CSV table of C-alpha atoms and ligand atoms in Angstrom, one decimal:
chain,number,residue,atom,x,y,z
A,1,MET,CA,173.1,91.5,-59.0
A,2,GLU,CA,174.5,88.2,-57.8
A,3,ILE,CA,173.3,84.7,-58.5
A,4,LEU,CA,173.9,82.9,-55.2
A,5,LYS,CA,175.7,79.6,-55.1
A,6,PRO,CA,173.3,77.0,-53.6
A,7,GLN,CA,174.3,75.6,-50.3
A,8,PRO,CA,174.1,71.8,-49.8
A,9,THR,CA,170.9,70.6,-48.3
A,10,SER,CA,171.3,69.9,-44.5
A,11,LYS,CA,169.6,67.3,-42.4
A,12,ALA,CA,168.0,68.9,-39.3
A,13,PRO,CA,169.6,67.8,-36.1
A,14,GLY,CA,167.6,65.2,-34.0
A,15,ASP,CA,168.0,67.2,-30.8
A,16,TRP,CA,165.7,70.0,-32.3
A,17,PHE,CA,163.4,67.8,-34.5
A,18,THR,CA,161.5,64.5,-34.5
A,19,GLY,CA,161.6,62.5,-37.7
A,20,ASP,CA,163.2,63.3,-41.0
A,21,VAL,CA,163.6,67.1,-41.8
A,22,TRP,CA,165.9,68.7,-44.3
A,23,TRP,CA,166.4,72.3,-45.1
A,24,ASP,CA,168.0,74.5,-47.8
A,25,VAL,CA,169.3,77.9,-46.7
A,26,ILE,CA,167.8,80.2,-49.4
A,27,TYR,CA,169.3,83.4,-48.0
A,28,ALA,CA,171.1,84.4,-44.9
A,29,GLY,CA,171.8,88.2,-44.8
A,30,GLN,CA,175.0,89.7,-43.8
A,31,GLU,CA,174.9,92.5,-41.2
A,32,PRO,CA,173.3,94.9,-41.2
A,33,SER,CA,170.7,92.6,-42.9
A,34,ARG,CA,169.2,90.2,-40.5
A,35,MET,CA,167.2,88.3,-43.2
A,36,ARG,CA,166.8,84.5,-42.9
A,37,ALA,CA,165.0,82.3,-45.4
A,38,ASN,CA,165.1,78.5,-45.3
A,39,MET,CA,163.1,76.0,-47.4
A,40,VAL,CA,162.3,73.2,-45.0
A,41,ARG,CA,161.0,69.8,-45.9
A,42,PHE,CA,159.3,67.4,-43.4
A,43,ALA,CA,158.6,63.7,-43.9
A,44,PRO,CA,155.1,62.5,-42.6
A,45,CYS,CA,154.9,62.8,-38.8
A,46,ALA,CA,158.1,64.9,-38.7
A,47,ARG,CA,158.0,68.1,-36.7
A,48,THR,CA,160.1,70.6,-34.8
A,49,ASP,CA,160.5,70.6,-31.0
A,50,TRP,CA,158.7,73.3,-29.1
A,51,HIS,CA,160.6,76.6,-29.7
A,52,SER,CA,160.3,80.3,-30.1
A,53,HIS,CA,162.0,83.0,-32.2
A,54,SER,CA,163.3,86.2,-30.6
A,55,LEU,CA,161.9,88.3,-33.4
A,56,GLY,CA,159.0,86.1,-34.6
A,57,GLN,CA,158.8,83.9,-37.7
A,58,THR,CA,156.7,83.7,-40.8
A,59,LEU,CA,155.9,80.3,-42.4
A,60,HIS,CA,154.6,80.0,-46.0
A,61,ILE,CA,153.3,76.5,-46.9
A,62,VAL,CA,154.6,75.4,-50.3
A,63,SER,CA,153.5,71.8,-50.5
A,64,GLY,CA,151.7,69.0,-48.5
A,65,THR,CA,149.8,69.4,-45.3
A,66,ALA,CA,151.2,71.4,-42.4
A,67,LEU,CA,150.4,71.3,-38.7
A,68,VAL,CA,151.2,74.3,-36.5
A,69,GLN,CA,150.4,74.8,-32.9
A,70,ALA,CA,151.1,77.7,-30.5
A,71,ARG,CA,151.4,76.8,-26.8
A,72,GLY,CA,147.9,76.8,-25.2
A,73,GLY,CA,146.1,76.6,-28.6
A,74,GLU,CA,144.7,73.9,-30.8
A,75,ILE,CA,146.7,72.4,-33.8
A,76,VAL,CA,146.0,74.3,-37.0
A,77,GLU,CA,146.1,72.5,-40.3
A,78,LEU,CA,147.5,74.6,-43.2
A,79,HIS,CA,147.8,74.1,-46.9
A,80,PRO,CA,149.9,75.3,-49.8
A,81,GLY,CA,149.6,79.1,-50.3
A,82,GLU,CA,148.7,79.8,-46.7
A,83,THR,CA,151.0,81.8,-44.4
A,84,VAL,CA,151.2,81.8,-40.6
A,85,TYR,CA,153.1,84.2,-38.3
A,86,THR,CA,154.3,83.4,-34.8
A,87,PRO,CA,155.1,86.6,-32.9
A,88,ALA,CA,158.3,87.1,-31.0
A,89,GLY,CA,158.7,84.8,-28.1
A,90,GLU,CA,155.6,82.7,-28.8
A,91,GLU,CA,156.3,79.1,-28.2
A,92,HIS,CA,155.2,76.8,-31.0
A,93,TRP,CA,155.9,73.9,-33.2
A,94,HIS,CA,155.5,73.1,-36.9
A,95,GLY,CA,155.6,70.0,-39.0
A,96,ALA,CA,154.0,67.6,-41.5
A,97,ALA,CA,150.6,65.8,-41.1
A,98,PRO,CA,150.9,62.1,-40.3
A,99,ASP,CA,150.0,61.1,-43.9
A,100,ARG,CA,151.7,63.8,-46.0
A,101,PHE,CA,155.1,65.3,-46.7
A,102,MET,CA,155.2,69.1,-46.1
A,103,SER,CA,157.5,71.9,-47.2
A,104,HIS,CA,157.4,75.5,-46.0
A,105,LEU,CA,159.4,78.6,-46.5
A,106,ALA,CA,160.6,79.8,-43.1
A,107,LEU,CA,161.3,83.6,-42.9
A,108,TRP,CA,162.7,85.2,-39.8
A,109,GLU,CA,165.3,87.7,-38.6
A,110,GLY,CA,168.5,87.2,-36.8
A,111,PRO,CA,168.7,89.2,-33.6
A,112,GLY,CA,171.7,91.2,-34.6
A,113,ASP,CA,173.1,91.5,-31.1
A,114,GLY,CA,174.6,88.0,-30.9
A,115,SER,CA,171.8,86.6,-28.8
A,116,THR,CA,170.0,83.4,-29.7
A,117,GLU,CA,167.4,83.8,-32.5
A,118,THR,CA,165.7,80.5,-31.7
A,119,THR,CA,165.1,79.1,-28.2
A,120,TRP,CA,164.5,75.4,-28.2
A,121,GLY,CA,162.4,73.5,-25.6
A,122,ASP,CA,160.8,70.1,-25.1
A,123,LYS,CA,160.1,67.5,-27.8
A,124,VAL,CA,156.5,67.5,-29.2
A,125,THR,CA,155.2,64.2,-27.8
A,126,ASP,CA,153.0,61.9,-29.9
A,127,GLU,CA,150.1,62.8,-27.6
A,128,GLU,CA,150.6,66.5,-28.3
A,129,TYR,CA,151.1,65.8,-32.0
A,130,ASN,CA,147.9,63.8,-32.2
A,131,GLY,CA,145.9,66.4,-30.2
A,132,PRO,CA,142.7,68.2,-31.3
A,133,ARG,CA,142.8,70.3,-34.4
A,134,ALA,CA,141.1,73.7,-34.7
A,135,ASN,CA,138.0,73.8,-36.8
A,136,ARG,CA,138.7,76.7,-39.2
A,137,ARG,CA,135.3,76.6,-41.0
B,201,LIG,MN1,159.3,78.2,-35.7
């Protein structure tokens, strides 16, 4: 076995995110592994831009209050211990609620063929971010 050397925490680039977002690379597999695992921390109101993952993505909420929305759907509020999956190519965003920090474990796969594993789109506007939330009860 191997105890991995922790990588420095990175600030997420502003051209892909709104607000303060930091991540730790937990694991990035070497070929033939395509495993990717990041712990991502969002300040209140911070969120990703619209984007999709070529092989889908699983998000496991670790702390705080998360907001996740797929294109065409309502905003879903998620809490620690909950897990959401976005299928390959489904455009979506994820971030913290306006009044809470949020951290999630992001799990996805690299494409393995050199193509882009995440395709980035438009910023999530304040109007979109403050849109209606799904009633899950
Ligand atoms: Mn995503």
